[in-house]
């Protein structure tokens, strides 16, 4: 062996020995601290292994069997993750630094953004991830429960839903109470049910006056600011997401089956003589046994037994299959980016032929033209088509007929004709619900265009001008047809068809300067000043016809209808001009000041009050930045804030301050003679309502923000409330719009976020929020007379009364039913044992409107949500619970569902009707309605609407990076979820979150509402 070879082998052996020596396993210990002291619960793990631990209460850790050349990964929530080479050391002390990105989280406020830590107002932010966890087509439904103080009630299970959004209560009687929506800077672009939830980047809810005063006359009801997704920098990225949802009826209502109906019918016949002896003697009532034969109807066998026992809930409802597809492509660089977003959604409703289809496309671009000019813009187009089969409010709708159609009739006979209540003698009601759903259409086609272009000119590094042009154009066509064979609906006039076209155009042009300057380390100033113009115009036209020879054309050729209906049309317009400004000042990053003002002028108001100014001021103190808390191991964040300001509500009808014309038609000599006259009195002093609000807030973070608490207490008072007040009849008019009312809201909001467990492989976080609001009407004009805002159903259903809350139900008190021992007392009221017994409030011996009282309220005392999110390695599980308590429901469905015994089918509760052996009941003795049955709005119709709902349970799996590399995919996620998977409530209807009326304070008032489904969803998200 040569000396050279020997030396080489020796060197190699020595090198290997050295490597073995360097890579030997050692034990390591140390501490993890920050600038305030030890960090307990920090994760310390050997990179690339599962060997890891957590620091104890004093920040200490120890690890065994660690390679001397390993790397430690140290992480903790709220701190930047560090990688520390071991380098053979057995003791390592690590100092973590605060994650600046977390501290600098940005929220969107009016006309700009702010660091969350610098906010002085009450603002809640909901991320895109949180929104997309709910597989729905309406983003308002996904927003429900995500922000304290925001009560979003999904009042219908119809595809697309029907939501009622209130931020910190109701503020107006005749104005709108819904929030102002701002979508990508376009003001008033709501409600946002037309938007694709997958296109939304974030939703920020502005609640107090400090946050909303920048929107002046339109900010009194709170503001919801929607920011949609933009393009991305870097290589092009293709994203696709899809889900399929299977839905079924979550809750059934109990109605009579065929045997029970026939028994109740016989009971009603046998009791008719007691309650209507004259009618009985005159032969108004016939023994049902006389027509329970096959000769009288196709419904019975030769022994009088029913041939059918139809479950109309099964026949008129279905298992639904809904799909949703999203495709996007984004690309760009540091100066230019663009994005294309496409969506197709097809949502089936529980009721037959009920559906919603949406086709959506967006294009966005952001471009830096040069060092001083940037331009961005976006266009969104949505086409939504839906069939609203629930038939509006009242009448013989499919949902009502599901309850009232007789179970003894079939969907269709063998000859194809539809079964109906008319097939059985002496019955009332319309067609069966399946016939209605198949032969009645109410198609809405809505096309929405939303676009904006913004230029940003940088004069200096501190001063920037932003100029924005936005537009929102909505076209809606409602096409209606009711078939020729639909009894009591359109059969009497051989079918009815109509078309209504509506178009609304909105544009805005706004210019504002932004100035931002840091003066040494202690002073930071941000200022904004701007001017804006807004205009809105609306036009609608209607045409209809009756008398069709067949159902072929439906609404597609109105000229074939023999009897044209009176055409209608309407146009109106309003405009605004505004000046607005805001100043934010930070002193030593501890003391934060905000002053905001907006001067609005609106064409809606009187000539003497065209303009109004809306100011606000706010202060926040970052107590945790003070020296006495700077080194605290317990309190990691403490901010106190308060604000006061005024906002307005201009959302009333146009031309209310003017003397308007109205048209009328008289018949003279057998001919129609139209005429035009003055319809309303002018009021040049009319102005907008003003809402003054004061807010106190606390933001508290404990144990390095593992526990975060945010609490707000507020008081709002609305003055100059718009009322349609009565005037002397000598004026020739009955009412005039004027500012004479006031009301208040006061409430408490609490949000609690906790990071319960945070390890390398497992985490558990919880979010809980609860809100309380109390509303009280303070004044309703000079006399403070009651106002009945509707709906009117048999009588006034709700009342506005000084000293009470809006949404108060109004009716009689039902004590029960008269017993046999109370026959003499019942006779004083013209009643008999077995009749409904109402309380005689004023003791005048009569039951009438003077005995009506407030008997409930549709708005909750408290509401909120609880979210728990668990992650284990690549798995995640989210549980979303919703609750509400203290709200009542006025279930007007009981009117015909309980009060038509023996004449239509009924709820099964009528089996508990009064009998000599069952006198302790609220339900009167069975009898036909015409046999002096008392049916009125009373406390029997009021039910407790409190509930706890399992709103969403979602389990997801994110594929690991090594799998993604092999299949050349950036991201791949699969998930399964259940929505509305349980409901705890005492309400006897389909769902306690309900309202079937469009009146301002009709929350909780229902007349056969559309049920909500229980949904099961499978979804996929993939990014290339």
Short mmCIF file of N, CA and C in Angstrom, two decimals, residues 601-735:
data_model
loop_
_atom_site.label_atom_id
_atom_site.label_comp_id
_atom_site.label_asym_id
_atom_site.label_seq_id
_atom_site.Cartn_x
_atom_site.Cartn_y
_atom_site.Cartn_z
N UNK A 601 -76.22 66.82 1.86
CA UNK A 601 -77.39 67.47 1.30
C UNK A 601 -78.16 66.47 0.46
N UNK A 602 -79.48 66.40 0.66
CA UNK A 602 -80.29 65.39 -0.01
C UNK A 602 -81.52 66.02 -0.63
N UNK A 603 -81.88 65.51 -1.80
CA UNK A 603 -83.08 66.00 -2.48
C UNK A 603 -84.35 65.48 -1.82
N UNK A 604 -84.23 64.51 -0.91
CA UNK A 604 -85.42 63.92 -0.30
C UNK A 604 -86.10 64.85 0.69
N UNK A 605 -85.38 65.84 1.18
CA UNK A 605 -85.90 66.60 2.31
C UNK A 605 -86.36 67.99 1.90
N UNK A 606 -87.01 68.64 2.86
CA UNK A 606 -87.68 69.90 2.58
C UNK A 606 -86.71 71.01 2.18
N UNK A 607 -87.25 72.00 1.51
CA UNK A 607 -86.43 73.10 1.00
C UNK A 607 -85.74 73.86 2.11
N UNK A 608 -86.28 73.83 3.33
CA UNK A 608 -85.68 74.54 4.46
C UNK A 608 -84.66 73.69 5.22
N UNK A 609 -84.53 72.42 4.84
CA UNK A 609 -83.63 71.51 5.57
C UNK A 609 -82.93 70.55 4.61
N UNK A 610 -82.34 71.09 3.58
CA UNK A 610 -81.68 70.24 2.61
C UNK A 610 -80.38 69.65 3.14
N UNK A 611 -79.74 70.33 4.08
CA UNK A 611 -78.42 69.90 4.53
C UNK A 611 -78.40 69.72 6.05
N UNK A 612 -77.51 68.81 6.47
CA UNK A 612 -77.28 68.60 7.90
C UNK A 612 -75.86 68.12 8.10
N UNK A 613 -75.33 68.41 9.29
CA UNK A 613 -73.96 68.05 9.61
C UNK A 613 -73.97 66.96 10.67
N UNK A 614 -73.09 65.96 10.49
CA UNK A 614 -73.04 64.81 11.39
C UNK A 614 -71.61 64.66 11.92
N UNK A 615 -71.38 65.03 13.17
CA UNK A 615 -70.03 64.96 13.75
C UNK A 615 -69.87 63.74 14.66
N UNK A 616 -68.64 63.39 14.93
CA UNK A 616 -68.35 62.38 15.95
C UNK A 616 -66.93 62.59 16.47
N UNK A 617 -66.67 62.12 17.68
CA UNK A 617 -65.35 62.18 18.29
C UNK A 617 -65.15 60.92 19.12
N UNK A 618 -63.89 60.47 19.16
CA UNK A 618 -63.59 59.25 19.90
C UNK A 618 -62.20 59.35 20.51
N UNK A 619 -62.01 58.61 21.61
CA UNK A 619 -60.72 58.57 22.29
C UNK A 619 -60.46 57.15 22.74
N UNK A 620 -59.23 56.69 22.59
CA UNK A 620 -58.83 55.37 23.07
C UNK A 620 -57.50 55.49 23.80
N UNK A 621 -57.37 54.69 24.84
CA UNK A 621 -56.16 54.69 25.66
C UNK A 621 -55.62 53.26 25.72
N UNK A 622 -54.40 53.07 25.17
CA UNK A 622 -53.74 51.78 25.24
C UNK A 622 -53.04 51.67 26.61
N UNK A 623 -53.79 51.21 27.57
CA UNK A 623 -53.27 51.16 28.94
C UNK A 623 -52.08 50.21 29.03
N UNK A 624 -52.10 49.16 28.24
CA UNK A 624 -51.04 48.16 28.30
C UNK A 624 -49.69 48.71 27.84
N UNK A 625 -49.69 49.87 27.18
CA UNK A 625 -48.43 50.48 26.75
C UNK A 625 -47.81 51.34 27.86
N UNK A 626 -48.55 51.55 28.95
CA UNK A 626 -48.02 52.35 30.05
C UNK A 626 -46.94 51.55 30.81
N UNK A 627 -46.06 52.29 31.46
CA UNK A 627 -44.95 51.66 32.16
C UNK A 627 -45.40 50.68 33.22
N UNK A 628 -46.50 50.98 33.90
CA UNK A 628 -46.93 50.12 35.00
C UNK A 628 -47.51 48.79 34.52
N UNK A 629 -47.77 48.64 33.20
CA UNK A 629 -48.24 47.36 32.67
C UNK A 629 -47.30 46.79 31.61
N UNK A 630 -46.27 47.52 31.28
CA UNK A 630 -45.41 47.13 30.17
C UNK A 630 -44.76 45.76 30.41
N UNK A 631 -44.43 45.45 31.68
CA UNK A 631 -43.76 44.18 31.99
C UNK A 631 -44.70 43.15 32.59
N UNK A 632 -46.01 43.37 32.45
CA UNK A 632 -46.98 42.46 33.04
C UNK A 632 -46.99 41.12 32.32
N UNK A 633 -46.95 40.03 33.10
CA UNK A 633 -47.07 38.69 32.52
C UNK A 633 -48.53 38.28 32.35
N UNK A 634 -49.42 39.03 32.94
CA UNK A 634 -50.85 38.67 32.87
C UNK A 634 -51.57 39.46 31.80
N UNK A 635 -51.47 40.78 31.85
CA UNK A 635 -52.20 41.64 30.90
C UNK A 635 -51.27 41.95 29.72
N UNK A 636 -51.60 41.39 28.57
CA UNK A 636 -50.80 41.63 27.38
C UNK A 636 -51.38 42.73 26.51
N UNK A 637 -52.67 43.01 26.69
CA UNK A 637 -53.29 44.11 25.93
C UNK A 637 -54.46 44.65 26.72
N UNK A 638 -54.52 45.95 26.86
CA UNK A 638 -55.66 46.59 27.51
C UNK A 638 -55.86 47.94 26.85
N UNK A 639 -57.03 48.08 26.24
CA UNK A 639 -57.37 49.35 25.59
C UNK A 639 -58.77 49.76 26.04
N UNK A 640 -58.89 50.99 26.45
CA UNK A 640 -60.16 51.60 26.80
C UNK A 640 -60.51 52.61 25.72
N UNK A 641 -61.76 52.62 25.29
CA UNK A 641 -62.16 53.59 24.25
C UNK A 641 -63.58 54.07 24.50
N UNK A 642 -63.83 55.26 24.02
CA UNK A 642 -65.16 55.83 24.11
C UNK A 642 -65.41 56.71 22.90
N UNK A 643 -66.66 56.85 22.54
CA UNK A 643 -66.99 57.67 21.37
C UNK A 643 -68.38 58.27 21.54
N UNK A 644 -68.57 59.37 20.86
CA UNK A 644 -69.90 60.00 20.78
C UNK A 644 -70.04 60.61 19.39
N UNK A 645 -71.23 60.50 18.84
CA UNK A 645 -71.44 61.09 17.53
C UNK A 645 -72.89 61.05 17.10
N UNK A 646 -73.16 61.70 15.98
CA UNK A 646 -74.50 61.74 15.41
C UNK A 646 -74.45 61.22 13.98
N UNK A 647 -75.44 60.43 13.66
CA UNK A 647 -75.61 59.94 12.29
C UNK A 647 -77.06 60.13 11.89
N UNK A 648 -77.35 59.94 10.61
CA UNK A 648 -78.69 60.20 10.11
C UNK A 648 -79.30 59.00 9.42
N UNK A 649 -80.58 59.13 9.13
CA UNK A 649 -81.30 58.12 8.37
C UNK A 649 -82.13 58.83 7.31
N UNK A 650 -81.68 58.73 6.08
CA UNK A 650 -82.40 59.37 4.98
C UNK A 650 -83.14 58.35 4.12
N UNK A 651 -83.24 57.10 4.63
CA UNK A 651 -83.83 56.04 3.80
C UNK A 651 -85.35 56.04 3.92
N UNK A 652 -85.95 57.08 3.37
CA UNK A 652 -87.41 57.16 3.30
C UNK A 652 -87.79 57.31 1.84
N UNK A 653 -89.09 57.30 1.56
CA UNK A 653 -89.54 57.49 0.20
C UNK A 653 -89.21 58.87 -0.32
N UNK A 654 -89.11 58.98 -1.62
CA UNK A 654 -88.81 60.28 -2.23
C UNK A 654 -90.06 61.15 -2.25
N UNK A 655 -89.85 62.45 -2.40
CA UNK A 655 -90.90 63.45 -2.59
C UNK A 655 -91.84 63.59 -1.39
N UNK A 656 -91.40 63.10 -0.20
CA UNK A 656 -92.27 63.20 0.97
C UNK A 656 -92.44 64.64 1.44
N UNK A 657 -91.51 65.51 1.09
CA UNK A 657 -91.61 66.90 1.53
C UNK A 657 -92.44 67.76 0.58
N UNK A 658 -92.84 67.16 -0.55
CA UNK A 658 -93.53 67.93 -1.59
C UNK A 658 -95.00 67.58 -1.64
N UNK A 659 -95.76 68.46 -2.26
CA UNK A 659 -97.16 68.17 -2.56
C UNK A 659 -97.19 67.31 -3.81
N UNK A 660 -97.50 66.04 -3.65
CA UNK A 660 -97.46 65.12 -4.78
C UNK A 660 -98.84 64.94 -5.39
N UNK A 661 -98.85 64.46 -6.62
CA UNK A 661 -100.09 64.20 -7.34
C UNK A 661 -100.44 62.72 -7.22
N UNK A 662 -101.70 62.43 -7.23
CA UNK A 662 -102.16 61.04 -7.23
C UNK A 662 -103.25 60.87 -8.26
N UNK A 663 -103.32 59.68 -8.81
CA UNK A 663 -104.31 59.39 -9.85
C UNK A 663 -105.44 58.54 -9.28
N UNK A 664 -106.62 58.78 -9.78
CA UNK A 664 -107.80 58.02 -9.37
C UNK A 664 -108.66 57.75 -10.60
N UNK A 665 -109.48 56.74 -10.48
CA UNK A 665 -110.36 56.36 -11.60
C UNK A 665 -111.79 56.31 -11.08
N UNK A 666 -112.69 56.93 -11.82
CA UNK A 666 -114.12 56.88 -11.51
C UNK A 666 -114.85 56.30 -12.73
N UNK A 667 -116.03 55.75 -12.48
CA UNK A 667 -116.86 55.23 -13.57
C UNK A 667 -117.99 56.22 -13.80
N UNK A 668 -117.96 56.86 -14.98
CA UNK A 668 -118.96 57.85 -15.36
C UNK A 668 -119.63 57.39 -16.65
N UNK A 669 -120.93 57.17 -16.55
CA UNK A 669 -121.65 56.73 -17.75
C UNK A 669 -121.16 55.40 -18.26
N UNK A 670 -120.71 54.53 -17.33
CA UNK A 670 -120.23 53.22 -17.74
C UNK A 670 -118.83 53.23 -18.31
N UNK A 671 -118.16 54.37 -18.31
CA UNK A 671 -116.81 54.46 -18.85
C UNK A 671 -115.83 54.84 -17.74
N UNK A 672 -114.59 54.34 -17.88
CA UNK A 672 -113.53 54.70 -16.94
C UNK A 672 -113.12 56.14 -17.18
N UNK A 673 -113.10 56.92 -16.10
CA UNK A 673 -112.71 58.34 -16.21
C UNK A 673 -111.57 58.60 -15.25
N UNK A 674 -110.30 58.55 -15.74
CA UNK A 674 -109.17 58.80 -14.85
C UNK A 674 -109.06 60.28 -14.51
N UNK A 675 -108.53 60.54 -13.32
CA UNK A 675 -108.32 61.92 -12.88
C UNK A 675 -107.07 62.03 -12.03
N UNK A 676 -106.56 63.25 -11.94
CA UNK A 676 -105.34 63.50 -11.18
C UNK A 676 -105.59 64.64 -10.21
N UNK A 677 -105.12 64.47 -8.97
CA UNK A 677 -105.28 65.52 -7.97
C UNK A 677 -104.13 65.52 -7.00
N UNK A 678 -104.13 66.47 -6.08
CA UNK A 678 -103.07 66.54 -5.07
C UNK A 678 -103.26 65.38 -4.09
N UNK A 679 -102.19 64.62 -3.88
CA UNK A 679 -102.29 63.43 -3.04
C UNK A 679 -101.75 63.63 -1.63
N UNK A 680 -100.75 64.49 -1.47
CA UNK A 680 -100.16 64.68 -0.14
C UNK A 680 -99.88 66.16 0.09
N UNK A 681 -99.85 66.51 1.38
CA UNK A 681 -99.52 67.87 1.76
C UNK A 681 -98.00 68.08 1.74
N UNK A 682 -97.54 69.27 1.38
CA UNK A 682 -96.10 69.53 1.41
C UNK A 682 -95.63 69.84 2.83
N UNK A 683 -94.35 69.56 3.08
CA UNK A 683 -93.73 69.91 4.36
C UNK A 683 -92.31 70.38 4.08
N UNK A 684 -92.12 71.69 3.85
CA UNK A 684 -90.77 72.20 3.53
C UNK A 684 -89.79 72.07 4.68
N UNK A 685 -90.28 71.76 5.91
CA UNK A 685 -89.40 71.62 7.06
C UNK A 685 -88.94 70.18 7.29
N UNK A 686 -89.36 69.25 6.42
CA UNK A 686 -89.02 67.84 6.61
C UNK A 686 -87.50 67.65 6.56
N UNK A 687 -86.98 66.91 7.52
CA UNK A 687 -85.54 66.62 7.56
C UNK A 687 -85.34 65.18 8.00
N UNK A 688 -84.09 64.75 7.93
CA UNK A 688 -83.81 63.36 8.27
C UNK A 688 -83.76 63.16 9.76
N UNK A 689 -83.98 61.90 10.10
CA UNK A 689 -83.86 61.50 11.50
C UNK A 689 -82.39 61.56 11.92
N UNK A 690 -82.17 61.89 13.18
CA UNK A 690 -80.82 61.91 13.72
C UNK A 690 -80.72 60.91 14.87
N UNK A 691 -79.63 60.16 14.86
CA UNK A 691 -79.36 59.21 15.94
C UNK A 691 -78.06 59.58 16.61
N UNK A 692 -78.14 59.94 17.88
CA UNK A 692 -76.95 60.23 18.68
C UNK A 692 -76.58 58.97 19.45
N UNK A 693 -75.29 58.64 19.46
CA UNK A 693 -74.85 57.40 20.09
C UNK A 693 -73.58 57.63 20.89
N UNK A 694 -73.57 57.06 22.09
CA UNK A 694 -72.37 57.06 22.92
C UNK A 694 -71.98 55.62 23.18
N UNK A 695 -70.67 55.35 23.15
CA UNK A 695 -70.17 53.98 23.25
C UNK A 695 -68.97 53.95 24.18
N UNK A 696 -68.92 52.94 25.06
CA UNK A 696 -67.76 52.69 25.90
C UNK A 696 -67.30 51.26 25.63
N UNK A 697 -66.01 51.11 25.31
CA UNK A 697 -65.50 49.80 24.97
C UNK A 697 -64.23 49.45 25.73
N UNK A 698 -64.07 48.15 25.98
CA UNK A 698 -62.86 47.62 26.62
C UNK A 698 -62.36 46.47 25.76
N UNK A 699 -61.05 46.51 25.46
CA UNK A 699 -60.39 45.40 24.79
C UNK A 699 -59.30 44.90 25.71
N UNK A 700 -59.39 43.61 26.07
CA UNK A 700 -58.49 43.05 27.08
C UNK A 700 -57.88 41.76 26.55
N UNK A 701 -56.54 41.67 26.61
CA UNK A 701 -55.84 40.45 26.27
C UNK A 701 -55.05 39.96 27.47
N UNK A 702 -55.19 38.67 27.79
CA UNK A 702 -54.53 38.09 28.95
C UNK A 702 -53.60 36.97 28.51
N UNK A 703 -52.53 36.81 29.26
CA UNK A 703 -51.59 35.71 29.04
C UNK A 703 -51.14 35.63 27.59
N UNK A 704 -50.55 36.75 27.15
CA UNK A 704 -50.06 36.89 25.78
C UNK A 704 -51.18 36.65 24.77
N UNK A 705 -52.33 37.22 25.10
CA UNK A 705 -53.52 37.21 24.25
C UNK A 705 -54.08 35.81 24.00
N UNK A 706 -53.77 34.88 24.88
CA UNK A 706 -54.46 33.59 24.78
C UNK A 706 -55.93 33.74 25.14
N UNK A 707 -56.24 34.74 25.93
CA UNK A 707 -57.63 35.09 26.23
C UNK A 707 -57.83 36.54 25.81
N UNK A 708 -58.80 36.78 24.94
CA UNK A 708 -59.10 38.13 24.47
C UNK A 708 -60.58 38.42 24.70
N UNK A 709 -60.84 39.53 25.35
CA UNK A 709 -62.21 39.93 25.66
C UNK A 709 -62.47 41.32 25.10
N UNK A 710 -63.57 41.46 24.41
CA UNK A 710 -63.98 42.78 23.93
C UNK A 710 -65.42 43.02 24.35
N UNK A 711 -65.62 44.15 25.02
CA UNK A 711 -66.95 44.49 25.53
C UNK A 711 -67.29 45.92 25.14
N UNK A 712 -68.54 46.12 24.70
CA UNK A 712 -69.03 47.46 24.37
C UNK A 712 -70.37 47.68 25.05
N UNK A 713 -70.51 48.85 25.64
CA UNK A 713 -71.79 49.31 26.17
C UNK A 713 -72.17 50.56 25.40
N UNK A 714 -73.42 50.64 24.94
CA UNK A 714 -73.82 51.77 24.10
C UNK A 714 -75.21 52.27 24.47
N UNK A 715 -75.43 53.51 24.10
CA UNK A 715 -76.76 54.12 24.21
C UNK A 715 -77.00 54.94 22.95
N UNK A 716 -78.14 54.69 22.31
CA UNK A 716 -78.52 55.41 21.09
C UNK A 716 -79.89 56.05 21.28
N UNK A 717 -80.00 57.29 20.82
CA UNK A 717 -81.29 57.97 20.86
C UNK A 717 -81.56 58.60 19.50
N UNK A 718 -82.69 58.22 18.92
CA UNK A 718 -83.11 58.78 17.64
C UNK A 718 -84.14 59.87 17.88
N UNK A 719 -83.89 61.03 17.33
CA UNK A 719 -84.83 62.16 17.44
C UNK A 719 -85.24 62.60 16.05
N UNK A 720 -86.19 63.52 16.00
CA UNK A 720 -86.75 63.98 14.72
C UNK A 720 -87.23 62.78 13.89
N UNK A 721 -87.81 61.81 14.59
CA UNK A 721 -88.24 60.59 13.93
C UNK A 721 -89.42 60.89 13.00
N UNK A 722 -89.34 60.34 11.81
CA UNK A 722 -90.35 60.62 10.79
C UNK A 722 -91.63 59.85 11.07
N UNK A 723 -92.74 60.59 11.11
CA UNK A 723 -94.05 59.99 11.33
C UNK A 723 -95.04 60.53 10.32
N UNK A 724 -95.94 59.66 9.91
CA UNK A 724 -97.04 60.10 9.05
C UNK A 724 -98.17 60.53 9.99
N UNK A 725 -98.07 61.77 10.45
CA UNK A 725 -98.92 62.25 11.54
C UNK A 725 -100.28 62.70 11.02
N UNK A 726 -101.34 62.52 11.81
CA UNK A 726 -102.67 62.97 11.39
C UNK A 726 -102.79 64.49 11.41
N UNK A 727 -103.63 65.02 10.52
CA UNK A 727 -103.94 66.46 10.47
C UNK A 727 -105.45 66.61 10.47
N UNK A 728 -105.97 67.79 10.80
CA UNK A 728 -107.43 67.99 10.81
C UNK A 728 -108.05 67.66 9.45
N UNK A 729 -109.19 66.99 9.49
CA UNK A 729 -109.86 66.62 8.25
C UNK A 729 -110.30 67.84 7.44
N UNK A 730 -110.38 69.00 8.12
CA UNK A 730 -110.76 70.22 7.40
C UNK A 730 -109.73 70.60 6.35
N UNK A 731 -108.51 70.04 6.48
CA UNK A 731 -107.47 70.33 5.49
C UNK A 731 -107.72 69.61 4.18
N UNK A 732 -108.60 68.61 4.22
CA UNK A 732 -108.83 67.80 3.04
C UNK A 732 -107.89 66.61 2.94
N UNK A 733 -107.03 66.47 3.93
CA UNK A 733 -106.08 65.35 3.96
C UNK A 733 -106.13 64.70 5.33
N UNK A 734 -105.59 63.50 5.41
CA UNK A 734 -105.61 62.78 6.68
C UNK A 734 -104.27 62.80 7.39
N UNK A 735 -103.14 62.88 6.63
CA UNK A 735 -101.82 62.78 7.24
C UNK A 735 -100.82 63.70 6.55
#
